[in-house]
Amino acid sequence: MTTITELTVHDVRFPTAAAGDGSDAINRGDYSATYVELATDGGPTGTGFTFTNGRGNELTCGAVRALARHVEGRTLEELAAEPLAFLRSLTADAQLRWLGPEKGVLHMATGAVVNAVWDLRAKVAGKPMWQLLAEMPTAELVACVDFRHIDDALTPEDAAAILDKGRVGLEDRLAQLRREGFPSYTTSVGWLGYPDDKVRALTREAYSQGWRAMKMKVGGPIEDDVRRARIIRAEIGPDALLMMDANQVWGVDEAIANMRLLAETNPYWIEEPTHPDDVLGHARIQEAVAPVRVATGEVAANRVIFKQLLQAGAIRVMQVDACRVAGVPEVLAELLLAAKFGVPVCPHAGGVGLCELVQHLAIFDFLRVGTSLDGRMVEYVDHLHEHFTDPVRTRDGRYLVPERPGYSSDIRPESIAEFRFPDGPAWR
Amino acid sequence: MTTITELTVHDVRFPTAAAGDGSDAINRGDYSATYVELATDGGPTGTGFTFTNGRGNELTCGAVRALARHVEGRTLEELAAEPLAFLRSLTADAQLRWLGPEKGVLHMATGAVVNAVWDLRAKVAGKPMWQLLAEMPTAELVACVDFRHIDDALTPEDAAAILDKGRVGLEDRLAQLRREGFPSYTTSVGWLGYPDDKVRALTREAYSQGWRAMKMKVGGPIEDDVRRARIIRAEIGPDALLMMDANQVWGVDEAIANMRLLAETNPYWIEEPTHPDDVLGHARIQEAVAPVRVATGEVAANRVIFKQLLQAGAIRVMQVDACRVAGVPEVLAELLLAAKFGVPVCPHAGGVGLCELVQHLAIFDFLRVGTSLDGRMVEYVDHLHEHFTDPVRTRDGRYLVPERPGYSSDIRPESIAEFRFPDGPAWR
């Protein structure tokens, strides 16, 4: 038995705002993590986090503290035996739920806590997260999913059928991944904060490193967006993929009009063209901009939003985030929904440690749920990996399979000490 | 000039959980307020709050503190002159926005701060909030609305046309309200925490006090819901209105099935039949349960959700909340959307001080936006009014027009002292 003796949360912030790294049409900040450690009585330490943009990271830290009562003093075995009851103790706490429900600060904190428990499960099992999930019996996986409010689109029986089918050929798919790595694309070339020359130089560098899919930020003055898109397209040639990301700044009609102007540079997808809550708006945009794909999800609040995006045919690329929703079990629900509707999942990454997390989700999805690489790519951003003890490894624009036990979520103790807000040396 | 010198936030909690007051299918807590006071240099104090269910009220208080920088040191006149810039300084703060966007803890805190500024405006003008709004020039009202992400459904021109038309007959409507009061209904009869005898006694008492519209909670075991509905229907006769509120607990198919069983008691509306983010689910339910009306909104995160509920024909009653969204200007956007789509607004109230706020919104809506009482009712819950300096007054099941300057949001200093968490005498 492994008992969780104490939850500790660290407010860790990296001073990225000054450099323009990570700047887009609507967000600009100091990349931060609400970092959770679960101490155990002699076992490993479980870790999890949610990503924020700096100011306000103290709020997600506070929300984690409000949730600590649901894990402290409990055994890993009882949480694993009743995964839905554990999940709902957090997502349906009768007093806290009003602050969401299942969205924003509270839900992000829930993701950090739930992921820390799952990291602990994987470490105790001695397996990387993707392997723990891929090898789990179908019934156990299905028992982790909260079907409330999504069972009009995905039933437990649907989920079981998908996961059973996913066992077929699993070993071959794993061998393929170990041989070739997982496809990915890079977002390090075109942040809005970068001047044209820097965009050109970064694009050239990424292309020479093997990347054949790159994402740029749009949502500034449209003539600037078109100019920057032309620069990138000229560097990467006609065949490489160019994705665009508006980070929610456009209205519905505006998104449709702007995509007409950007069409000459042949975008592969337009990401977050409008407000993340606007299911019907995304559906109108998808209809208008096809064959360009609409992609969204990094700020989708929960599985109910994803359910509707799929039901409405509003997206052709689904971008799950590892820690905005309630951790591994809610992402599992989202992967299953995507498989049911036949939409490829390309996880959102970047931020702090998101690449480290989503590599496990994408690999699991390929091994057991979506079972295809067609249209699948994991985002890659070349920031802040040095602070993790088990950072992602890429080769020729592909992620290599992580092999260490856990969810690759451990931040180095010296990085926590240096960047802890407001008392770490980096902030003093 | 009135300068806001300091923002103070109080964590005020009333121990309601023990009595079962306010218990429903999914929430149960200590009714609480994140209470904001804006001190000024010699002028009145502006007050605003958001309502929570107890645990976690420290999170909305923390979010208010994170937003304080956007009001402290600013003059009321500059905030009033640039209302959209002020609103977006809160809703689109480049670092904080990631924690929403425009939802949950951060958005609720935004509502408390924005409402405090508007309360200050009304107090300085020497008018109750409904009057400040009803007398405002159309262009000034339109300038308060953030049309970003809703302009595919409501343009500034649409809004201006509605508000201009609303000037016609305004004096007659006001005279009617002063004569007759504003229609309302009571939710004090059928909380899930109450036994059958208490429900029967409370229903009889409410009927004798003049109430002809009453709301019960459903979402427990369906046979209990049906039994309680029969008790209430038997007491109020066939003509009075019986509303039902499931507080989001049902799935989409479940809601449809349960409403078939409850139909024999002739419900007027079914409120929150499923998850508040599920626009498409509400649309399916509305189609299936008609002529019973689907009502929702108290937990709708923002104007983008309301826009879609209206676009999808998912609701026939729109229930705005005064302080879950970004205060007066976002509610104004929602009232205008409802008017554009011809759906009546019946504001959500109860909690702490929600009746005090929404009476102003409903009166303004009747005077200048919706301009009709057809299907309009304000919720009334007989809890906690004694803590307010300008509590609502009702007569024969109708709200009387409030006449004191401001938004009726001032909590008595002795109540703050008594119920402040965790150090007030009530909590020690």
mmCIF file with all atom_site columns, N, CA, C and O in Angstrom, chain A residues 28 51 55 93-98 100-101 103 149 248 250 277-280 299 302 307-308 324, chain B residues 28 51 55 93-98 100-101 103 149 248 277-280 299 302 307-308 324:
data_model
loop_
_atom_site.group_PDB
_atom_site.id
_atom_site.type_symbol
_atom_site.label_atom_id
_atom_site.label_alt_id
_atom_site.label_comp_id
_atom_site.label_asym_id
_atom_site.label_entity_id
_atom_site.label_seq_id
_atom_site.pdbx_PDB_ins_code
_atom_site.Cartn_x
_atom_site.Cartn_y
_atom_site.Cartn_z
_atom_site.occupancy
_atom_site.B_iso_or_equiv
_atom_site.pdbx_formal_charge
_atom_site.auth_seq_id
_atom_site.auth_comp_id
_atom_site.auth_asym_id
_atom_site.auth_atom_id
_atom_site.pdbx_PDB_model_num
ATOM 1   N N  . ARG A 1 28  ? 0.251   36.869 -23.329 1.00 0.00 ? 28  ARG A N  1
ATOM 2   C CA . ARG A 1 28  ? 1.644   37.318 -23.268 1.00 0.00 ? 28  ARG A CA 1
ATOM 3   C C  . ARG A 1 28  ? 2.013   37.251 -21.793 1.00 0.00 ? 28  ARG A C  1
ATOM 4   O O  . ARG A 1 28  ? 1.398   37.929 -20.971 1.00 0.00 ? 28  ARG A O  1
ATOM 5   N N  . PHE A 1 51  ? -0.386  24.522 -16.356 1.00 0.00 ? 51  PHE A N  1
ATOM 6   C CA . PHE A 1 51  ? 0.375   25.618 -16.942 1.00 0.00 ? 51  PHE A CA 1
ATOM 7   C C  . PHE A 1 51  ? -0.446  26.900 -16.864 1.00 0.00 ? 51  PHE A C  1
ATOM 8   O O  . PHE A 1 51  ? -1.656  26.885 -17.089 1.00 0.00 ? 51  PHE A O  1
ATOM 9   N N  . ARG A 1 55  ? 0.892   35.900 -13.965 1.00 0.00 ? 55  ARG A N  1
ATOM 10  C CA . ARG A 1 55  ? 0.034   36.509 -12.965 1.00 0.00 ? 55  ARG A CA 1
ATOM 11  C C  . ARG A 1 55  ? -1.194  35.624 -12.778 1.00 0.00 ? 55  ARG A C  1
ATOM 12  O O  . ARG A 1 55  ? -1.786  35.159 -13.759 1.00 0.00 ? 55  ARG A O  1
ATOM 13  N N  . ASP A 1 93  ? -17.277 18.346 -6.120  1.00 0.00 ? 93  ASP A N  1
ATOM 14  C CA . ASP A 1 93  ? -17.281 18.777 -4.722  1.00 0.00 ? 93  ASP A CA 1
ATOM 15  C C  . ASP A 1 93  ? -18.455 19.753 -4.542  1.00 0.00 ? 93  ASP A C  1
ATOM 16  O O  . ASP A 1 93  ? -18.555 20.766 -5.239  1.00 0.00 ? 93  ASP A O  1
ATOM 17  N N  . ALA A 1 94  ? -19.365 19.436 -3.602  1.00 0.00 ? 94  ALA A N  1
ATOM 18  C CA . ALA A 1 94  ? -20.652 20.153 -3.538  1.00 0.00 ? 94  ALA A CA 1
ATOM 19  C C  . ALA A 1 94  ? -20.500 21.637 -3.234  1.00 0.00 ? 94  ALA A C  1
ATOM 20  O O  . ALA A 1 94  ? -21.399 22.426 -3.536  1.00 0.00 ? 94  ALA A O  1
ATOM 21  N N  . GLN A 1 95  ? -19.387 22.042 -2.643  1.00 0.00 ? 95  GLN A N  1
ATOM 22  C CA . GLN A 1 95  ? -19.206 23.474 -2.400  1.00 0.00 ? 95  GLN A CA 1
ATOM 23  C C  . GLN A 1 95  ? -18.362 24.147 -3.491  1.00 0.00 ? 95  GLN A C  1
ATOM 24  O O  . GLN A 1 95  ? -18.631 25.262 -3.896  1.00 0.00 ? 95  GLN A O  1
ATOM 25  N N  . LEU A 1 96  ? -17.343 23.439 -3.976  1.00 0.00 ? 96  LEU A N  1
ATOM 26  C CA . LEU A 1 96  ? -16.425 24.058 -4.938  1.00 0.00 ? 96  LEU A CA 1
ATOM 27  C C  . LEU A 1 96  ? -16.978 24.101 -6.358  1.00 0.00 ? 96  LEU A C  1
ATOM 28  O O  . LEU A 1 96  ? -16.595 24.961 -7.152  1.00 0.00 ? 96  LEU A O  1
ATOM 29  N N  . ARG A 1 97  ? -17.884 23.183 -6.667  1.00 0.00 ? 97  ARG A N  1
ATOM 30  C CA . ARG A 1 97  ? -18.319 23.029 -8.046  1.00 0.00 ? 97  ARG A CA 1
ATOM 31  C C  . ARG A 1 97  ? -18.890 24.317 -8.640  1.00 0.00 ? 97  ARG A C  1
ATOM 32  O O  . ARG A 1 97  ? -18.774 24.589 -9.833  1.00 0.00 ? 97  ARG A O  1
ATOM 33  N N  . TRP A 1 98  ? -19.503 25.127 -7.774  1.00 0.00 ? 98  TRP A N  1
ATOM 34  C CA . TRP A 1 98  ? -20.100 26.388 -8.225  1.00 0.00 ? 98  TRP A CA 1
ATOM 35  C C  . TRP A 1 98  ? -19.073 27.293 -8.903  1.00 0.00 ? 98  TRP A C  1
ATOM 36  O O  . TRP A 1 98  ? -19.409 28.128 -9.729  1.00 0.00 ? 98  TRP A O  1
ATOM 37  N N  . GLY A 1 100 ? -16.931 26.535 -11.011 1.00 0.00 ? 100 GLY A N  1
ATOM 38  C CA . GLY A 1 100 ? -16.708 26.120 -12.398 1.00 0.00 ? 100 GLY A CA 1
ATOM 39  C C  . GLY A 1 100 ? -18.021 26.203 -13.129 1.00 0.00 ? 100 GLY A C  1
ATOM 40  O O  . GLY A 1 100 ? -18.395 27.323 -13.467 1.00 0.00 ? 100 GLY A O  1
ATOM 41  N N  . PRO A 1 101 ? -18.772 25.172 -13.304 1.00 0.00 ? 101 PRO A N  1
ATOM 42  C CA . PRO A 1 101 ? -18.312 23.815 -13.045 1.00 0.00 ? 101 PRO A CA 1
ATOM 43  C C  . PRO A 1 101 ? -17.386 23.321 -14.146 1.00 0.00 ? 101 PRO A C  1
ATOM 44  O O  . PRO A 1 101 ? -17.613 23.604 -15.318 1.00 0.00 ? 101 PRO A O  1
ATOM 45  N N  . LYS A 1 103 ? -14.353 24.003 -15.165 1.00 0.00 ? 103 LYS A N  1
ATOM 46  C CA . LYS A 1 103 ? -13.712 24.961 -16.057 1.00 0.00 ? 103 LYS A CA 1
ATOM 47  C C  . LYS A 1 103 ? -12.852 25.940 -15.266 1.00 0.00 ? 103 LYS A C  1
ATOM 48  O O  . LYS A 1 103 ? -13.056 26.138 -14.066 1.00 0.00 ? 103 LYS A O  1
ATOM 49  N N  . HIS A 1 149 ? -22.933 13.475 -18.879 1.00 0.00 ? 149 HIS A N  1
ATOM 50  C CA . HIS A 1 149 ? -22.962 14.641 -19.778 1.00 0.00 ? 149 HIS A CA 1
ATOM 51  C C  . HIS A 1 149 ? -22.267 14.404 -21.119 1.00 0.00 ? 149 HIS A C  1
ATOM 52  O O  . HIS A 1 149 ? -22.191 15.329 -21.927 1.00 0.00 ? 149 HIS A O  1
ATOM 53  N N  . GLN A 1 248 ? -7.853  32.837 -30.773 1.00 0.00 ? 248 GLN A N  1
ATOM 54  C CA . GLN A 1 248 ? -9.200  33.254 -30.349 1.00 0.00 ? 248 GLN A CA 1
ATOM 55  C C  . GLN A 1 248 ? -9.556  34.703 -30.631 1.00 0.00 ? 248 GLN A C  1
ATOM 56  O O  . GLN A 1 248 ? -10.626 35.158 -30.221 1.00 0.00 ? 248 GLN A O  1
ATOM 57  N N  . TRP A 1 250 ? -10.310 36.501 -33.251 1.00 0.00 ? 250 TRP A N  1
ATOM 58  C CA . TRP A 1 250 ? -11.267 36.931 -34.259 1.00 0.00 ? 250 TRP A CA 1
ATOM 59  C C  . TRP A 1 250 ? -12.718 36.652 -33.873 1.00 0.00 ? 250 TRP A C  1
ATOM 60  O O  . TRP A 1 250 ? -13.008 35.685 -33.166 1.00 0.00 ? 250 TRP A O  1
ATOM 61  N N  . ASP A 1 277 ? -15.320 28.926 -26.507 1.00 0.00 ? 277 ASP A N  1
ATOM 62  C CA . ASP A 1 277 ? -16.634 28.417 -26.097 1.00 0.00 ? 277 ASP A CA 1
ATOM 63  C C  . ASP A 1 277 ? -17.616 28.371 -27.258 1.00 0.00 ? 277 ASP A C  1
ATOM 64  O O  . ASP A 1 277 ? -18.730 27.867 -27.096 1.00 0.00 ? 277 ASP A O  1
ATOM 65  N N  . ASP A 1 278 ? -17.215 28.902 -28.410 1.00 0.00 ? 278 ASP A N  1
ATOM 66  C CA . ASP A 1 278 ? -18.187 29.108 -29.493 1.00 0.00 ? 278 ASP A CA 1
ATOM 67  C C  . ASP A 1 278 ? -18.239 27.908 -30.440 1.00 0.00 ? 278 ASP A C  1
ATOM 68  O O  . ASP A 1 278 ? -17.664 27.922 -31.535 1.00 0.00 ? 278 ASP A O  1
ATOM 69  N N  . VAL A 1 279 ? -18.957 26.892 -30.021 1.00 0.00 ? 279 VAL A N  1
ATOM 70  C CA . VAL A 1 279 ? -19.108 25.668 -30.826 1.00 0.00 ? 279 VAL A CA 1
ATOM 71  C C  . VAL A 1 279 ? -19.767 25.992 -32.165 1.00 0.00 ? 279 VAL A C  1
ATOM 72  O O  . VAL A 1 279 ? -19.287 25.586 -33.230 1.00 0.00 ? 279 VAL A O  1
ATOM 73  N N  . LEU A 1 280 ? -20.861 26.725 -32.129 1.00 0.00 ? 280 LEU A N  1
ATOM 74  C CA . LEU A 1 280 ? -21.588 27.030 -33.364 1.00 0.00 ? 280 LEU A CA 1
ATOM 75  C C  . LEU A 1 280 ? -20.750 27.928 -34.274 1.00 0.00 ? 280 LEU A C  1
ATOM 76  O O  . LEU A 1 280 ? -20.806 27.794 -35.497 1.00 0.00 ? 280 LEU A O  1
ATOM 77  N N  . VAL A 1 299 ? -7.806  25.445 -25.106 1.00 0.00 ? 299 VAL A N  1
ATOM 78  C CA . VAL A 1 299 ? -8.533  26.177 -24.067 1.00 0.00 ? 299 VAL A CA 1
ATOM 79  C C  . VAL A 1 299 ? -9.970  25.654 -23.948 1.00 0.00 ? 299 VAL A C  1
ATOM 80  O O  . VAL A 1 299 ? -10.812 26.252 -23.289 1.00 0.00 ? 299 VAL A O  1
ATOM 81  N N  . ASN A 1 302 ? -13.594 21.541 -21.157 1.00 0.00 ? 302 ASN A N  1
ATOM 82  C CA . ASN A 1 302 ? -13.862 20.194 -20.643 1.00 0.00 ? 302 ASN A CA 1
ATOM 83  C C  . ASN A 1 302 ? -14.405 19.300 -21.758 1.00 0.00 ? 302 ASN A C  1
ATOM 84  O O  . ASN A 1 302 ? -14.580 19.742 -22.895 1.00 0.00 ? 302 ASN A O  1
ATOM 85  N N  . LYS A 1 307 ? -17.202 17.306 -26.897 1.00 0.00 ? 307 LYS A N  1
ATOM 86  C CA . LYS A 1 307 ? -18.320 16.510 -27.413 1.00 0.00 ? 307 LYS A CA 1
ATOM 87  C C  . LYS A 1 307 ? -19.096 17.308 -28.453 1.00 0.00 ? 307 LYS A C  1
ATOM 88  O O  . LYS A 1 307 ? -19.395 16.827 -29.555 1.00 0.00 ? 307 LYS A O  1
ATOM 89  N N  . GLN A 1 308 ? -19.404 18.544 -28.116 1.00 0.00 ? 308 GLN A N  1
ATOM 90  C CA . GLN A 1 308 ? -20.205 19.368 -29.020 1.00 0.00 ? 308 GLN A CA 1
ATOM 91  C C  . GLN A 1 308 ? -19.442 19.755 -30.285 1.00 0.00 ? 308 GLN A C  1
ATOM 92  O O  . GLN A 1 308 ? -20.021 19.805 -31.377 1.00 0.00 ? 308 GLN A O  1
ATOM 93  N N  . ARG A 1 324 ? -5.344  21.278 -18.712 1.00 0.00 ? 324 ARG A N  1
ATOM 94  C CA . ARG A 1 324 ? -6.435  22.238 -18.516 1.00 0.00 ? 324 ARG A CA 1
ATOM 95  C C  . ARG A 1 324 ? -7.684  21.502 -18.039 1.00 0.00 ? 324 ARG A C  1
ATOM 96  O O  . ARG A 1 324 ? -8.500  22.045 -17.306 1.00 0.00 ? 324 ARG A O  1
ATOM 97  N N  . ARG B 1 28  ? -24.339 22.186 -2.533  1.00 0.00 ? 28  ARG B N  1
ATOM 98  C CA . ARG B 1 28  ? -24.764 22.186 -1.141  1.00 0.00 ? 28  ARG B CA 1
ATOM 99  C C  . ARG B 1 28  ? -23.661 22.896 -0.399  1.00 0.00 ? 28  ARG B C  1
ATOM 100 O O  . ARG B 1 28  ? -22.512 22.437 -0.394  1.00 0.00 ? 28  ARG B O  1
ATOM 101 N N  . PHE B 1 51  ? -21.196 35.625 -5.783  1.00 0.00 ? 51  PHE B N  1
ATOM 102 C CA . PHE B 1 51  ? -21.740 34.623 -4.877  1.00 0.00 ? 51  PHE B CA 1
ATOM 103 C C  . PHE B 1 51  ? -20.997 33.311 -5.064  1.00 0.00 ? 51  PHE B C  1
ATOM 104 O O  . PHE B 1 51  ? -20.712 32.918 -6.192  1.00 0.00 ? 51  PHE B O  1
ATOM 105 N N  . ARG B 1 55  ? -16.723 26.838 0.487   1.00 0.00 ? 55  ARG B N  1
ATOM 106 C CA . ARG B 1 55  ? -15.334 26.467 0.269   1.00 0.00 ? 55  ARG B CA 1
ATOM 107 C C  . ARG B 1 55  ? -14.885 27.013 -1.091  1.00 0.00 ? 55  ARG B C  1
ATOM 108 O O  . ARG B 1 55  ? -15.610 26.900 -2.078  1.00 0.00 ? 55  ARG B O  1
ATOM 109 N N  . ASP B 1 93  ? -6.827  40.689 -19.760 1.00 0.00 ? 93  ASP B N  1
ATOM 110 C CA . ASP B 1 93  ? -5.493  40.852 -19.176 1.00 0.00 ? 93  ASP B CA 1
ATOM 111 C C  . ASP B 1 93  ? -4.590  39.766 -19.768 1.00 0.00 ? 93  ASP B C  1
ATOM 112 O O  . ASP B 1 93  ? -4.893  38.570 -19.673 1.00 0.00 ? 93  ASP B O  1
ATOM 113 N N  . ALA B 1 94  ? -3.480  40.175 -20.390 1.00 0.00 ? 94  ALA B N  1
ATOM 114 C CA . ALA B 1 94  ? -2.689  39.246 -21.208 1.00 0.00 ? 94  ALA B CA 1
ATOM 115 C C  . ALA B 1 94  ? -2.103  38.086 -20.404 1.00 0.00 ? 94  ALA B C  1
ATOM 116 O O  . ALA B 1 94  ? -1.785  37.046 -20.972 1.00 0.00 ? 94  ALA B O  1
ATOM 117 N N  . GLN B 1 95  ? -1.949  38.245 -19.096 1.00 0.00 ? 95  GLN B N  1
ATOM 118 C CA . GLN B 1 95  ? -1.434  37.120 -18.306 1.00 0.00 ? 95  GLN B CA 1
ATOM 119 C C  . GLN B 1 95  ? -2.561  36.315 -17.647 1.00 0.00 ? 95  GLN B C  1
ATOM 120 O O  . GLN B 1 95  ? -2.497  35.101 -17.565 1.00 0.00 ? 95  GLN B O  1
ATOM 121 N N  . LEU B 1 96  ? -3.596  37.019 -17.196 1.00 0.00 ? 96  LEU B N  1
ATOM 122 C CA . LEU B 1 96  ? -4.653  36.333 -16.442 1.00 0.00 ? 96  LEU B CA 1
ATOM 123 C C  . LEU B 1 96  ? -5.641  35.584 -17.336 1.00 0.00 ? 96  LEU B C  1
ATOM 124 O O  . LEU B 1 96  ? -6.283  34.623 -16.907 1.00 0.00 ? 96  LEU B O  1
ATOM 125 N N  . ARG B 1 97  ? -5.783  36.050 -18.579 1.00 0.00 ? 97  ARG B N  1
ATOM 126 C CA . ARG B 1 97  ? -6.845  35.529 -19.435 1.00 0.00 ? 97  ARG B CA 1
ATOM 127 C C  . ARG B 1 97  ? -6.776  34.008 -19.606 1.00 0.00 ? 97  ARG B C  1
ATOM 128 O O  . ARG B 1 97  ? -7.803  33.347 -19.748 1.00 0.00 ? 97  ARG B O  1
ATOM 129 N N  . TRP B 1 98  ? -5.568  33.474 -19.581 1.00 0.00 ? 98  TRP B N  1
ATOM 130 C CA . TRP B 1 98  ? -5.383  32.031 -19.728 1.00 0.00 ? 98  TRP B CA 1
ATOM 131 C C  . TRP B 1 98  ? -6.168  31.235 -18.678 1.00 0.00 ? 98  TRP B C  1
ATOM 132 O O  . TRP B 1 98  ? -6.548  30.088 -18.894 1.00 0.00 ? 98  TRP B O  1
ATOM 133 N N  . GLY B 1 100 ? -9.104  31.640 -17.763 1.00 0.00 ? 100 GLY B N  1
ATOM 134 C CA . GLY B 1 100 ? -10.501 31.531 -18.141 1.00 0.00 ? 100 GLY B CA 1
ATOM 135 C C  . GLY B 1 100 ? -10.558 30.803 -19.458 1.00 0.00 ? 100 GLY B C  1
ATOM 136 O O  . GLY B 1 100 ? -10.395 29.583 -19.444 1.00 0.00 ? 100 GLY B O  1
ATOM 137 N N  . PRO B 1 101 ? -10.685 31.471 -20.580 1.00 0.00 ? 101 PRO B N  1
ATOM 138 C CA . PRO B 1 101 ? -10.986 32.893 -20.623 1.00 0.00 ? 101 PRO B CA 1
ATOM 139 C C  . PRO B 1 101 ? -12.466 33.138 -20.359 1.00 0.00 ? 101 PRO B C  1
ATOM 140 O O  . PRO B 1 101 ? -13.325 32.355 -20.762 1.00 0.00 ? 101 PRO B O  1
ATOM 141 N N  . LYS B 1 103 ? -14.444 32.926 -17.776 1.00 0.00 ? 103 LYS B N  1
ATOM 142 C CA . LYS B 1 103 ? -15.242 31.891 -17.115 1.00 0.00 ? 103 LYS B CA 1
ATOM 143 C C  . LYS B 1 103 ? -14.666 31.562 -15.742 1.00 0.00 ? 103 LYS B C  1
ATOM 144 O O  . LYS B 1 103 ? -13.493 31.810 -15.472 1.00 0.00 ? 103 LYS B O  1
ATOM 145 N N  . HIS B 1 149 ? -16.822 38.568 -30.449 1.00 0.00 ? 149 HIS B N  1
ATOM 146 C CA . HIS B 1 149 ? -17.288 37.181 -30.303 1.00 0.00 ? 149 HIS B CA 1
ATOM 147 C C  . HIS B 1 149 ? -18.806 37.044 -30.183 1.00 0.00 ? 149 HIS B C  1
ATOM 148 O O  . HIS B 1 149 ? -19.307 35.943 -29.993 1.00 0.00 ? 149 HIS B O  1
ATOM 149 N N  . GLN B 1 248 ? -28.461 20.757 -13.410 1.00 0.00 ? 248 GLN B N  1
ATOM 150 C CA . GLN B 1 248 ? -27.429 20.183 -14.289 1.00 0.00 ? 248 GLN B CA 1
ATOM 151 C C  . GLN B 1 248 ? -27.136 18.705 -14.108 1.00 0.00 ? 248 GLN B C  1
ATOM 152 O O  . GLN B 1 248 ? -26.211 18.184 -14.735 1.00 0.00 ? 248 GLN B O  1
ATOM 153 N N  . ASP B 1 277 ? -22.615 23.921 -20.127 1.00 0.00 ? 277 ASP B N  1
ATOM 154 C CA . ASP B 1 277 ? -21.849 24.192 -21.341 1.00 0.00 ? 277 ASP B CA 1
ATOM 155 C C  . ASP B 1 277 ? -22.455 23.513 -22.564 1.00 0.00 ? 277 ASP B C  1
ATOM 156 O O  . ASP B 1 277 ? -21.977 23.724 -23.682 1.00 0.00 ? 277 ASP B O  1
ATOM 157 N N  . ASP B 1 278 ? -23.492 22.702 -22.358 1.00 0.00 ? 278 ASP B N  1
ATOM 158 C CA . ASP B 1 278 ? -23.979 21.850 -23.448 1.00 0.00 ? 278 ASP B CA 1
ATOM 159 C C  . ASP B 1 278 ? -25.095 22.530 -24.246 1.00 0.00 ? 278 ASP B C  1
ATOM 160 O O  . ASP B 1 278 ? -26.277 22.248 -24.074 1.00 0.00 ? 278 ASP B O  1
ATOM 161 N N  . VAL B 1 279 ? -24.701 23.405 -25.150 1.00 0.00 ? 279 VAL B N  1
ATOM 162 C CA . VAL B 1 279 ? -25.651 24.122 -26.000 1.00 0.00 ? 279 VAL B CA 1
ATOM 163 C C  . VAL B 1 279 ? -26.466 23.155 -26.845 1.00 0.00 ? 279 VAL B C  1
ATOM 164 O O  . VAL B 1 279 ? -27.699 23.239 -26.907 1.00 0.00 ? 279 VAL B O  1
ATOM 165 N N  . LEU B 1 280 ? -25.758 22.226 -27.494 1.00 0.00 ? 280 LEU B N  1
ATOM 166 C CA . LEU B 1 280 ? -26.457 21.288 -28.385 1.00 0.00 ? 280 LEU B CA 1
ATOM 167 C C  . LEU B 1 280 ? -27.367 20.364 -27.585 1.00 0.00 ? 280 LEU B C  1
ATOM 168 O O  . LEU B 1 280 ? -28.459 20.003 -28.054 1.00 0.00 ? 280 LEU B O  1
ATOM 169 N N  . VAL B 1 299 ? -25.456 29.484 -14.523 1.00 0.00 ? 299 VAL B N  1
ATOM 170 C CA . VAL B 1 299 ? -24.068 29.048 -14.560 1.00 0.00 ? 299 VAL B CA 1
ATOM 171 C C  . VAL B 1 299 ? -23.498 29.179 -15.975 1.00 0.00 ? 299 VAL B C  1
ATOM 172 O O  . VAL B 1 299 ? -22.401 28.704 -16.258 1.00 0.00 ? 299 VAL B O  1
ATOM 173 N N  . ASN B 1 302 ? -20.619 32.967 -19.885 1.00 0.00 ? 302 ASN B N  1
ATOM 174 C CA . ASN B 1 302 ? -20.411 34.286 -20.487 1.00 0.00 ? 302 ASN B CA 1
ATOM 175 C C  . ASN B 1 302 ? -21.393 34.512 -21.635 1.00 0.00 ? 302 ASN B C  1
ATOM 176 O O  . ASN B 1 302 ? -22.197 33.635 -21.959 1.00 0.00 ? 302 ASN B O  1
ATOM 177 N N  . LYS B 1 307 ? -25.210 33.552 -26.401 1.00 0.00 ? 307 LYS B N  1
ATOM 178 C CA . LYS B 1 307 ? -25.389 33.748 -27.845 1.00 0.00 ? 307 LYS B CA 1
ATOM 179 C C  . LYS B 1 307 ? -25.758 32.442 -28.522 1.00 0.00 ? 307 LYS B C  1
ATOM 180 O O  . LYS B 1 307 ? -26.722 32.370 -29.301 1.00 0.00 ? 307 LYS B O  1
ATOM 181 N N  . GLN B 1 308 ? -25.028 31.403 -28.200 1.00 0.00 ? 308 GLN B N  1
ATOM 182 C CA . GLN B 1 308 ? -25.260 30.116 -28.852 1.00 0.00 ? 308 GLN B CA 1
ATOM 183 C C  . GLN B 1 308 ? -26.581 29.476 -28.424 1.00 0.00 ? 308 GLN B C  1
ATOM 184 O O  . GLN B 1 308 ? -27.269 28.858 -29.236 1.00 0.00 ? 308 GLN B O  1
ATOM 185 N N  . ARG B 1 324 ? -22.022 36.296 -12.071 1.00 0.00 ? 324 ARG B N  1
ATOM 186 C CA . ARG B 1 324 ? -21.140 35.237 -12.592 1.00 0.00 ? 324 ARG B CA 1
ATOM 187 C C  . ARG B 1 324 ? -20.396 35.754 -13.811 1.00 0.00 ? 324 ARG B C  1
ATOM 188 O O  . ARG B 1 324 ? -19.266 35.342 -14.079 1.00 0.00 ? 324 ARG B O  1
#
